[in-house]
Amino acid sequence: MATYRTEGVVLKRIDYGEADRILTIFSKNKGKITAMAKGVRRMESRKGGNVELFNHTAFLMAEGRGMDIVTEAEVINSFSQLRENLELVSYTYHLIELVDQFTEEVQENYQLFILLLEVLRRVNGFTGANYSSVTLGGEASLESDNKIKIYLRAFEVKLLNLIGYRPQLSDCVHCNRSLLPENNFFSPFLGGIVCQECVNIDSDFRPISKEAIKVVRFLQDRSWDQVEKLKISLDLQLEVEQQLREYIEFLLEKELKSAKFIERVKNTKG
Ligand SMILES: [Zn+2]
């Protein structure tokens, strides 16, 4: 059997047979792949811990006729800190759900792989003193939670850039005129902003504030270091979150499971 080496992030795992697991991996060189990890549910399995969900792992694969087989697996980063906080786990589910939903099998997207690692490192770094206040409630917690949500929004916007669904935010998607810095309307169907002149052509446009448009534009083109310095209000973050969620769910033609999970975790905490 031919073998190959790659590294990837484990997006999904399904139990199979008595002790095996079928993994969905977003890999560096091949995009999304499905592979069988044999015997990993046995207590004594050395591979088991290396192929956990969210792990960034180095793999040696054997090409199978139907499915590739994991012959070696060694964890590179298990993002162990984020696993200790259920909210961070729920956010991480969101990230990997987006990658899983927006990618096809065996279509390399190296930039997306790098983007995923970047955001996972940032979410994982948001722990300990940085994030423990979040679970205690109060002002500091909201601020901290807002910060991490800006990272999630940046990931969404940059992912849309990389997969060809970057929303058009500088000219009206209907009349092509440059947009004025004012409240306008967003059309998921047309993939961008509709100006006030064109708003009557359809009833399906949603109002979007000029501040929210500015934030999404910023996230589209700025580096992570610049994103890190961005400070916006809780309300504005929430507006951006809702606009992006509606657009993403329109593109996927379904609701995000992770959005519901995030809400459940939040309600449990409250
Ligand atoms: Zn227009």
PDB file of C-alpha atoms and ligand atoms in Angstrom:
ATOM      1  CA  MET A   1       0.000   0.000   0.000  1.00  0.00           C
ATOM      2  CA  ALA A   2       1.227   3.507  -0.839  1.00  0.00           C
ATOM      3  CA  THR A   3       1.711   5.763   2.153  1.00  0.00           C
ATOM      4  CA  TYR A   4       1.888   9.522   2.578  1.00  0.00           C
ATOM      5  CA  ARG A   5       2.552  11.979   5.364  1.00  0.00           C
ATOM      6  CA  THR A   6       0.362  14.945   6.142  1.00  0.00           C
ATOM      7  CA  GLU A   7      -0.809  16.977   9.083  1.00  0.00           C
ATOM      8  CA  GLY A   8      -4.303  18.074   9.856  1.00  0.00           C
ATOM      9  CA  VAL A   9      -6.972  19.090  12.332  1.00  0.00           C
ATOM     10  CA  VAL A  10      -9.554  16.503  13.366  1.00  0.00           C
ATOM     11  CA  LEU A  11     -12.993  17.911  12.484  1.00  0.00           C
ATOM     12  CA  LYS A  12     -15.174  14.909  13.234  1.00  0.00           C
ATOM     13  CA  ARG A  13     -14.985  11.368  14.536  1.00  0.00           C
ATOM     14  CA  ILE A  14     -17.497   8.597  14.338  1.00  0.00           C
ATOM     15  CA  ASP A  15     -17.231   5.313  16.215  1.00  0.00           C
ATOM     16  CA  TYR A  16     -17.003   2.341  13.920  1.00  0.00           C
ATOM     17  CA  GLY A  17     -17.121  -1.343  14.734  1.00  0.00           C
ATOM     18  CA  GLU A  18     -15.801  -2.401  18.122  1.00  0.00           C
ATOM     19  CA  ALA A  19     -12.773  -0.217  18.556  1.00  0.00           C
ATOM     20  CA  ASP A  20     -12.274   1.864  15.418  1.00  0.00           C
ATOM     21  CA  ARG A  21     -13.078   5.411  14.513  1.00  0.00           C
ATOM     22  CA  ILE A  22     -13.685   7.134  11.213  1.00  0.00           C
ATOM     23  CA  LEU A  23     -12.062  10.546  11.241  1.00  0.00           C
ATOM     24  CA  THR A  24     -12.759  13.624   9.157  1.00  0.00           C
ATOM     25  CA  ILE A  25      -9.524  15.591   8.964  1.00  0.00           C
ATOM     26  CA  PHE A  26      -8.813  18.969   7.426  1.00  0.00           C
ATOM     27  CA  SER A  27      -5.310  18.365   6.149  1.00  0.00           C
ATOM     28  CA  LYS A  28      -2.529  20.637   5.053  1.00  0.00           C
ATOM     29  CA  ASN A  29      -1.943  19.087   1.619  1.00  0.00           C
ATOM     30  CA  LYS A  30      -5.182  17.431   0.627  1.00  0.00           C
ATOM     31  CA  GLY A  31      -7.950  19.488   2.157  1.00  0.00           C
ATOM     32  CA  LYS A  32     -10.671  17.482   3.850  1.00  0.00           C
ATOM     33  CA  ILE A  33     -10.063  13.750   4.032  1.00  0.00           C
ATOM     34  CA  THR A  34     -11.779  10.806   5.668  1.00  0.00           C
ATOM     35  CA  ALA A  35      -9.622   8.141   7.266  1.00  0.00           C
ATOM     36  CA  MET A  36     -10.021   5.040   9.385  1.00  0.00           C
ATOM     37  CA  ALA A  37      -8.184   4.916  12.705  1.00  0.00           C
ATOM     38  CA  LYS A  38      -8.126   1.312  13.816  1.00  0.00           C
ATOM     39  CA  GLY A  39      -8.275   0.219  17.418  1.00  0.00           C
ATOM     40  CA  VAL A  40      -8.154   3.758  18.829  1.00  0.00           C
ATOM     41  CA  ARG A  41     -11.004   3.192  21.259  1.00  0.00           C
ATOM     42  CA  ARG A  42      -9.100   0.466  23.095  1.00  0.00           C
ATOM     43  CA  MET A  43      -7.758   1.589  26.464  1.00  0.00           C
ATOM     44  CA  GLU A  44      -4.233   0.568  25.598  1.00  0.00           C
ATOM     45  CA  SER A  45      -4.210   2.288  22.212  1.00  0.00           C
ATOM     46  CA  ARG A  46      -1.262   4.655  21.869  1.00  0.00           C
ATOM     47  CA  LYS A  47      -2.852   6.317  18.876  1.00  0.00           C
ATOM     48  CA  GLY A  48      -6.117   7.146  20.675  1.00  0.00           C
ATOM     49  CA  GLY A  49      -5.093  10.374  22.394  1.00  0.00           C
ATOM     50  CA  ASN A  50      -3.439  11.622  19.226  1.00  0.00           C
ATOM     51  CA  VAL A  51      -6.574  11.571  17.120  1.00  0.00           C
ATOM     52  CA  GLU A  52      -8.970  13.400  19.448  1.00  0.00           C
ATOM     53  CA  LEU A  53     -11.343  16.029  18.118  1.00  0.00           C
ATOM     54  CA  PHE A  54      -9.732  19.472  17.457  1.00  0.00           C
ATOM     55  CA  ASN A  55      -6.197  18.031  17.621  1.00  0.00           C
ATOM     56  CA  HIS A  56      -3.569  19.263  15.206  1.00  0.00           C
ATOM     57  CA  THR A  57      -1.821  15.997  14.429  1.00  0.00           C
ATOM     58  CA  ALA A  58       0.908  14.653  12.130  1.00  0.00           C
ATOM     59  CA  PHE A  59      -0.298  11.580  10.259  1.00  0.00           C
ATOM     60  CA  LEU A  60       1.212   8.758   8.297  1.00  0.00           C
ATOM     61  CA  MET A  61      -1.549   7.423   6.086  1.00  0.00           C
ATOM     62  CA  ALA A  62      -1.847   4.330   3.989  1.00  0.00           C
ATOM     63  CA  GLU A  63      -3.960   4.729   0.883  1.00  0.00           C
ATOM     64  CA  GLY A  64      -6.875   2.357   1.093  1.00  0.00           C
ATOM     65  CA  ARG A  65      -9.184   1.365  -1.704  1.00  0.00           C
ATOM     66  CA  GLY A  66     -12.180   3.036  -0.112  1.00  0.00           C
ATOM     67  CA  MET A  67     -10.783   5.027   2.749  1.00  0.00           C
ATOM     68  CA  ASP A  68      -7.226   5.914   3.791  1.00  0.00           C
ATOM     69  CA  ILE A  69      -5.938   4.299   6.967  1.00  0.00           C
ATOM     70  CA  VAL A  70      -4.123   6.065   9.800  1.00  0.00           C
ATOM     71  CA  THR A  71      -0.940   4.086  10.391  1.00  0.00           C
ATOM     72  CA  GLU A  72       0.818   6.615  12.624  1.00  0.00           C
ATOM     73  CA  ALA A  73      -0.461   9.668  14.470  1.00  0.00           C
ATOM     74  CA  GLU A  74       1.450  12.089  16.626  1.00  0.00           C
ATOM     75  CA  VAL A  75      -0.155  15.146  18.133  1.00  0.00           C
ATOM     76  CA  ILE A  76       1.439  18.517  17.313  1.00  0.00           C
ATOM     77  CA  ASN A  77      -0.948  20.674  19.349  1.00  0.00           C
ATOM     78  CA  SER A  78      -3.901  19.404  21.358  1.00  0.00           C
ATOM     79  CA  PHE A  79      -5.069  22.935  22.302  1.00  0.00           C
ATOM     80  CA  SER A  80      -5.406  21.576  25.803  1.00  0.00           C
ATOM     81  CA  GLN A  81      -6.240  24.879  27.498  1.00  0.00           C
ATOM     82  CA  LEU A  82      -9.404  25.595  25.560  1.00  0.00           C
ATOM     83  CA  ARG A  83     -10.737  22.130  26.425  1.00  0.00           C
ATOM     84  CA  GLU A  84     -11.058  23.177  30.042  1.00  0.00           C
ATOM     85  CA  ASN A  85     -13.697  25.780  29.288  1.00  0.00           C
ATOM     86  CA  LEU A  86     -17.040  24.706  27.856  1.00  0.00           C
ATOM     87  CA  GLU A  87     -17.661  28.046  26.181  1.00  0.00           C
ATOM     88  CA  LEU A  88     -14.352  27.888  24.362  1.00  0.00           C
ATOM     89  CA  VAL A  89     -15.171  24.328  23.347  1.00  0.00           C
ATOM     90  CA  SER A  90     -18.517  25.494  21.942  1.00  0.00           C
ATOM     91  CA  TYR A  91     -16.736  28.233  19.956  1.00  0.00           C
ATOM     92  CA  THR A  92     -14.259  25.693  18.639  1.00  0.00           C
ATOM     93  CA  TYR A  93     -17.112  23.472  17.457  1.00  0.00           C
ATOM     94  CA  HIS A  94     -18.338  26.461  15.511  1.00  0.00           C
ATOM     95  CA  LEU A  95     -14.971  26.918  13.779  1.00  0.00           C
ATOM     96  CA  ILE A  96     -14.652  23.302  12.749  1.00  0.00           C
ATOM     97  CA  GLU A  97     -18.283  23.079  11.685  1.00  0.00           C
ATOM     98  CA  LEU A  98     -17.687  25.957   9.268  1.00  0.00           C
ATOM     99  CA  VAL A  99     -14.585  24.299   7.811  1.00  0.00           C
ATOM    100  CA  ASP A 100     -16.405  20.994   7.493  1.00  0.00           C
ATOM    101  CA  GLN A 101     -19.513  22.502   5.901  1.00  0.00           C
ATOM    102  CA  PHE A 102     -17.755  24.798   3.448  1.00  0.00           C
ATOM    103  CA  THR A 103     -15.197  22.327   2.081  1.00  0.00           C
ATOM    104  CA  GLU A 104     -15.364  19.370  -0.270  1.00  0.00           C
ATOM    105  CA  GLU A 105     -13.299  16.209   0.109  1.00  0.00           C
ATOM    106  CA  VAL A 106      -9.746  16.242  -1.245  1.00  0.00           C
ATOM    107  CA  GLN A 107      -9.660  19.874  -2.350  1.00  0.00           C
ATOM    108  CA  GLU A 108      -6.494  21.404  -1.066  1.00  0.00           C
ATOM    109  CA  ASN A 109      -6.854  24.799   0.595  1.00  0.00           C
ATOM    110  CA  TYR A 110      -3.575  25.532   2.318  1.00  0.00           C
ATOM    111  CA  GLN A 111      -4.579  29.102   3.219  1.00  0.00           C
ATOM    112  CA  LEU A 112      -7.679  27.851   4.984  1.00  0.00           C
ATOM    113  CA  PHE A 113      -5.605  25.306   6.890  1.00  0.00           C
ATOM    114  CA  ILE A 114      -3.293  28.094   8.092  1.00  0.00           C
ATOM    115  CA  LEU A 115      -6.308  30.247   8.986  1.00  0.00           C
ATOM    116  CA  LEU A 116      -7.820  27.442  11.054  1.00  0.00           C
ATOM    117  CA  LEU A 117      -4.580  26.882  12.985  1.00  0.00           C
ATOM    118  CA  GLU A 118      -4.254  30.610  13.614  1.00  0.00           C
ATOM    119  CA  VAL A 119      -7.717  30.964  15.121  1.00  0.00           C
ATOM    120  CA  LEU A 120      -7.373  27.749  17.154  1.00  0.00           C
ATOM    121  CA  ARG A 121      -4.145  29.054  18.664  1.00  0.00           C
ATOM    122  CA  ARG A 122      -5.855  32.320  19.505  1.00  0.00           C
ATOM    123  CA  VAL A 123      -8.880  30.661  21.093  1.00  0.00           C
ATOM    124  CA  ASN A 124      -6.559  28.352  23.011  1.00  0.00           C
ATOM    125  CA  GLY A 125      -4.497  31.303  24.218  1.00  0.00           C
ATOM    126  CA  PHE A 126      -7.606  32.907  25.659  1.00  0.00           C
ATOM    127  CA  THR A 127      -7.467  30.958  28.848  1.00  0.00           C
ATOM    128  CA  GLY A 128      -6.246  31.108  32.385  1.00  0.00           C
ATOM    129  CA  ALA A 129      -6.132  34.650  33.723  1.00  0.00           C
ATOM    130  CA  ASN A 130      -7.395  36.006  30.402  1.00  0.00           C
ATOM    131  CA  TYR A 131     -10.559  34.060  30.325  1.00  0.00           C
ATOM    132  CA  SER A 132     -11.374  32.708  33.787  1.00  0.00           C
ATOM    133  CA  SER A 133     -13.147  35.955  34.618  1.00  0.00           C
ATOM    134  CA  VAL A 134     -15.633  35.138  31.889  1.00  0.00           C
ATOM    135  CA  THR A 135     -17.204  32.343  33.835  1.00  0.00           C
ATOM    136  CA  LEU A 136     -17.598  34.534  36.902  1.00  0.00           C
ATOM    137  CA  GLY A 137     -19.804  37.078  35.155  1.00  0.00           C
ATOM    138  CA  GLY A 138     -19.491  40.834  35.373  1.00  0.00           C
ATOM    139  CA  GLU A 139     -18.028  43.501  33.171  1.00  0.00           C
ATOM    140  CA  ALA A 140     -14.555  42.104  32.630  1.00  0.00           C
ATOM    141  CA  SER A 141     -16.056  38.843  31.497  1.00  0.00           C
ATOM    142  CA  LEU A 142     -18.232  40.456  28.864  1.00  0.00           C
ATOM    143  CA  GLU A 143     -15.282  42.363  27.497  1.00  0.00           C
ATOM    144  CA  SER A 144     -13.178  39.243  27.355  1.00  0.00           C
ATOM    145  CA  ASP A 145     -15.944  37.269  25.690  1.00  0.00           C
ATOM    146  CA  ASN A 146     -16.445  40.074  23.194  1.00  0.00           C
ATOM    147  CA  LYS A 147     -12.777  39.946  22.290  1.00  0.00           C
ATOM    148  CA  ILE A 148     -12.854  36.265  21.522  1.00  0.00           C
ATOM    149  CA  LYS A 149     -16.027  36.721  19.492  1.00  0.00           C
ATOM    150  CA  ILE A 150     -14.208  39.230  17.318  1.00  0.00           C
ATOM    151  CA  TYR A 151     -11.736  36.430  16.558  1.00  0.00           C
ATOM    152  CA  LEU A 152     -14.635  34.169  15.569  1.00  0.00           C
ATOM    153  CA  ARG A 153     -16.046  36.866  13.282  1.00  0.00           C
ATOM    154  CA  ALA A 154     -12.602  37.459  11.763  1.00  0.00           C
ATOM    155  CA  PHE A 155     -12.347  33.747  11.059  1.00  0.00           C
ATOM    156  CA  GLU A 156     -15.769  33.700   9.380  1.00  0.00           C
ATOM    157  CA  VAL A 157     -15.002  36.710   7.203  1.00  0.00           C
ATOM    158  CA  LYS A 158     -11.545  35.435   6.217  1.00  0.00           C
ATOM    159  CA  LEU A 159     -12.950  31.977   5.477  1.00  0.00           C
ATOM    160  CA  LEU A 160     -15.540  33.573   3.158  1.00  0.00           C
ATOM    161  CA  ASN A 161     -12.642  35.378   1.419  1.00  0.00           C
ATOM    162  CA  LEU A 162     -10.837  32.092   0.840  1.00  0.00           C
ATOM    163  CA  ILE A 163     -13.745  30.055  -0.481  1.00  0.00           C
ATOM    164  CA  GLY A 164     -15.105  32.623  -2.919  1.00  0.00           C
ATOM    165  CA  TYR A 165     -18.036  34.037  -0.937  1.00  0.00           C
ATOM    166  CA  ARG A 166     -16.508  37.340   0.095  1.00  0.00           C
ATOM    167  CA  PRO A 167     -19.437  39.748   0.445  1.00  0.00           C
ATOM    168  CA  GLN A 168     -19.239  42.906  -1.655  1.00  0.00           C
ATOM    169  CA  LEU A 169     -19.197  45.872   0.695  1.00  0.00           C
ATOM    170  CA  SER A 170     -17.834  48.834  -1.242  1.00  0.00           C
ATOM    171  CA  ASP A 171     -20.302  49.101  -4.142  1.00  0.00           C
ATOM    172  CA  CYS A 172     -24.021  48.377  -4.264  1.00  0.00           C
ATOM    173  CA  VAL A 173     -24.521  44.816  -5.557  1.00  0.00           C
ATOM    174  CA  HIS A 174     -27.495  45.983  -7.634  1.00  0.00           C
ATOM    175  CA  CYS A 175     -26.542  49.340  -9.206  1.00  0.00           C
ATOM    176  CA  ASN A 176     -22.739  49.199  -8.662  1.00  0.00           C
ATOM    177  CA  ARG A 177     -22.599  52.739  -7.312  1.00  0.00           C
ATOM    178  CA  SER A 178     -20.056  53.374  -4.559  1.00  0.00           C
ATOM    179  CA  LEU A 179     -21.735  53.102  -1.195  1.00  0.00           C
ATOM    180  CA  LEU A 180     -22.071  56.153   0.988  1.00  0.00           C
ATOM    181  CA  PRO A 181     -21.092  55.775   4.648  1.00  0.00           C
ATOM    182  CA  GLU A 182     -24.657  55.349   5.831  1.00  0.00           C
ATOM    183  CA  ASN A 183     -26.969  52.619   7.035  1.00  0.00           C
ATOM    184  CA  ASN A 184     -27.705  50.335   4.092  1.00  0.00           C
ATOM    185  CA  PHE A 185     -29.140  46.887   3.471  1.00  0.00           C
ATOM    186  CA  PHE A 186     -27.593  43.450   3.200  1.00  0.00           C
ATOM    187  CA  SER A 187     -28.693  40.851   0.693  1.00  0.00           C
ATOM    188  CA  PRO A 188     -27.467  37.297   1.353  1.00  0.00           C
ATOM    189  CA  PHE A 189     -28.825  36.295  -2.058  1.00  0.00           C
ATOM    190  CA  LEU A 190     -26.910  38.995  -3.948  1.00  0.00           C
ATOM    191  CA  GLY A 191     -23.895  38.579  -1.657  1.00  0.00           C
ATOM    192  CA  GLY A 192     -23.410  42.135  -0.502  1.00  0.00           C
ATOM    193  CA  ILE A 193     -24.754  45.562   0.310  1.00  0.00           C
ATOM    194  CA  VAL A 194     -27.731  47.131  -1.425  1.00  0.00           C
ATOM    195  CA  CYS A 195     -27.867  50.937  -1.340  1.00  0.00           C
ATOM    196  CA  GLN A 196     -30.816  53.008  -0.178  1.00  0.00           C
ATOM    197  CA  GLU A 197     -31.766  53.797  -3.796  1.00  0.00           C
ATOM    198  CA  CYS A 198     -32.145  50.109  -4.653  1.00  0.00           C
ATOM    199  CA  VAL A 199     -33.819  48.911  -1.513  1.00  0.00           C
ATOM    200  CA  ASN A 200     -37.273  48.719  -3.085  1.00  0.00           C
ATOM    201  CA  ILE A 201     -36.372  46.153  -5.755  1.00  0.00           C
ATOM    202  CA  ASP A 202     -36.935  43.308  -3.297  1.00  0.00           C
ATOM    203  CA  SER A 203     -38.442  42.831   0.132  1.00  0.00           C
ATOM    204  CA  ASP A 204     -35.782  40.420   1.336  1.00  0.00           C
ATOM    205  CA  PHE A 205     -33.098  42.940   2.313  1.00  0.00           C
ATOM    206  CA  ARG A 206     -32.036  43.349   5.896  1.00  0.00           C
ATOM    207  CA  PRO A 207     -30.976  46.673   7.371  1.00  0.00           C
ATOM    208  CA  ILE A 208     -27.300  46.866   8.315  1.00  0.00           C
ATOM    209  CA  SER A 209     -25.669  49.733  10.173  1.00  0.00           C
ATOM    210  CA  LYS A 210     -22.771  51.657   8.678  1.00  0.00           C
ATOM    211  CA  GLU A 211     -20.662  50.635  11.680  1.00  0.00           C
ATOM    212  CA  ALA A 212     -21.279  46.933  11.048  1.00  0.00           C
ATOM    213  CA  ILE A 213     -20.292  47.352   7.387  1.00  0.00           C
ATOM    214  CA  LYS A 214     -17.088  49.039   8.526  1.00  0.00           C
ATOM    215  CA  VAL A 215     -16.251  46.226  10.938  1.00  0.00           C
ATOM    216  CA  VAL A 216     -16.749  43.478   8.349  1.00  0.00           C
ATOM    217  CA  ARG A 217     -14.613  45.392   5.834  1.00  0.00           C
ATOM    218  CA  PHE A 218     -11.912  45.737   8.467  1.00  0.00           C
ATOM    219  CA  LEU A 219     -12.001  41.994   9.189  1.00  0.00           C
ATOM    220  CA  GLN A 220     -11.855  41.179   5.466  1.00  0.00           C
ATOM    221  CA  ASP A 221      -8.526  42.840   4.836  1.00  0.00           C
ATOM    222  CA  ARG A 222      -6.637  43.381   8.055  1.00  0.00           C
ATOM    223  CA  SER A 223      -4.070  41.096   9.616  1.00  0.00           C
ATOM    224  CA  TRP A 224      -4.681  39.184  12.824  1.00  0.00           C
ATOM    225  CA  ASP A 225      -2.429  41.584  14.704  1.00  0.00           C
ATOM    226  CA  GLN A 226      -4.679  44.438  13.645  1.00  0.00           C
ATOM    227  CA  VAL A 227      -7.814  42.429  14.422  1.00  0.00           C
ATOM    228  CA  GLU A 228      -6.420  41.839  17.896  1.00  0.00           C
ATOM    229  CA  LYS A 229      -6.415  45.589  18.544  1.00  0.00           C
ATOM    230  CA  LEU A 230      -9.956  46.144  17.317  1.00  0.00           C
ATOM    231  CA  LYS A 231     -12.330  47.286  20.046  1.00  0.00           C
ATOM    232  CA  ILE A 232     -16.058  47.407  19.355  1.00  0.00           C
ATOM    233  CA  SER A 233     -19.119  47.518  21.554  1.00  0.00           C
ATOM    234  CA  LEU A 234     -21.039  44.402  22.562  1.00  0.00           C
ATOM    235  CA  ASP A 235     -24.047  45.542  20.534  1.00  0.00           C
ATOM    236  CA  LEU A 236     -21.996  46.060  17.416  1.00  0.00           C
ATOM    237  CA  GLN A 237     -20.322  42.657  17.771  1.00  0.00           C
ATOM    238  CA  LEU A 238     -23.767  41.128  18.129  1.00  0.00           C
ATOM    239  CA  GLU A 239     -25.025  42.853  14.983  1.00  0.00           C
ATOM    240  CA  VAL A 240     -22.003  41.652  12.997  1.00  0.00           C
ATOM    241  CA  GLU A 241     -22.492  38.148  14.417  1.00  0.00           C
ATOM    242  CA  GLN A 242     -26.135  38.049  13.334  1.00  0.00           C
ATOM    243  CA  GLN A 243     -25.482  39.459   9.866  1.00  0.00           C
ATOM    244  CA  LEU A 244     -22.729  36.919   9.230  1.00  0.00           C
ATOM    245  CA  ARG A 245     -24.741  34.051  10.647  1.00  0.00           C
ATOM    246  CA  GLU A 246     -27.663  34.827   8.349  1.00  0.00           C
ATOM    247  CA  TYR A 247     -25.356  35.050   5.359  1.00  0.00           C
ATOM    248  CA  ILE A 248     -23.535  31.815   6.242  1.00  0.00           C
ATOM    249  CA  GLU A 249     -26.765  29.916   6.873  1.00  0.00           C
ATOM    250  CA  PHE A 250     -28.144  31.214   3.580  1.00  0.00           C
ATOM    251  CA  LEU A 251     -25.041  29.920   1.763  1.00  0.00           C
ATOM    252  CA  LEU A 252     -25.193  26.534   3.490  1.00  0.00           C
ATOM    253  CA  GLU A 253     -28.972  26.325   3.135  1.00  0.00           C
ATOM    254  CA  LYS A 254     -29.190  25.147   6.712  1.00  0.00           C
ATOM    255  CA  GLU A 255     -28.827  26.240  10.300  1.00  0.00           C
ATOM    256  CA  LEU A 256     -25.522  25.861  12.091  1.00  0.00           C
ATOM    257  CA  LYS A 257     -25.592  23.197  14.791  1.00  0.00           C
ATOM    258  CA  SER A 258     -22.834  24.923  16.711  1.00  0.00           C
ATOM    259  CA  ALA A 259     -24.881  28.128  17.018  1.00  0.00           C
ATOM    260  CA  LYS A 260     -27.463  26.207  19.020  1.00  0.00           C
ATOM    261  CA  PHE A 261     -24.766  24.553  21.110  1.00  0.00           C
ATOM    262  CA  ILE A 262     -23.204  27.937  21.914  1.00  0.00           C
ATOM    263  CA  GLU A 263     -26.609  29.204  23.031  1.00  0.00           C
ATOM    264  CA  ARG A 264     -27.173  26.141  25.237  1.00  0.00           C
ATOM    265  CA  VAL A 265     -23.810  26.593  26.955  1.00  0.00           C
ATOM    266  CA  LYS A 266     -24.543  30.265  27.499  1.00  0.00           C
ATOM    267  CA  ASN A 267     -27.943  29.518  29.026  1.00  0.00           C
ATOM    268  CA  THR A 268     -26.473  26.872  31.315  1.00  0.00           C
ATOM    269  CA  LYS A 269     -23.947  29.405  32.572  1.00  0.00           C
ATOM    270  CA  GLY A 270     -26.518  32.144  33.131  1.00  0.00           C
TER     271      GLY A 270
HETATM  272 ZN    ZN B   1     -27.875  50.523  -5.528  1.00  0.00          ZN
END
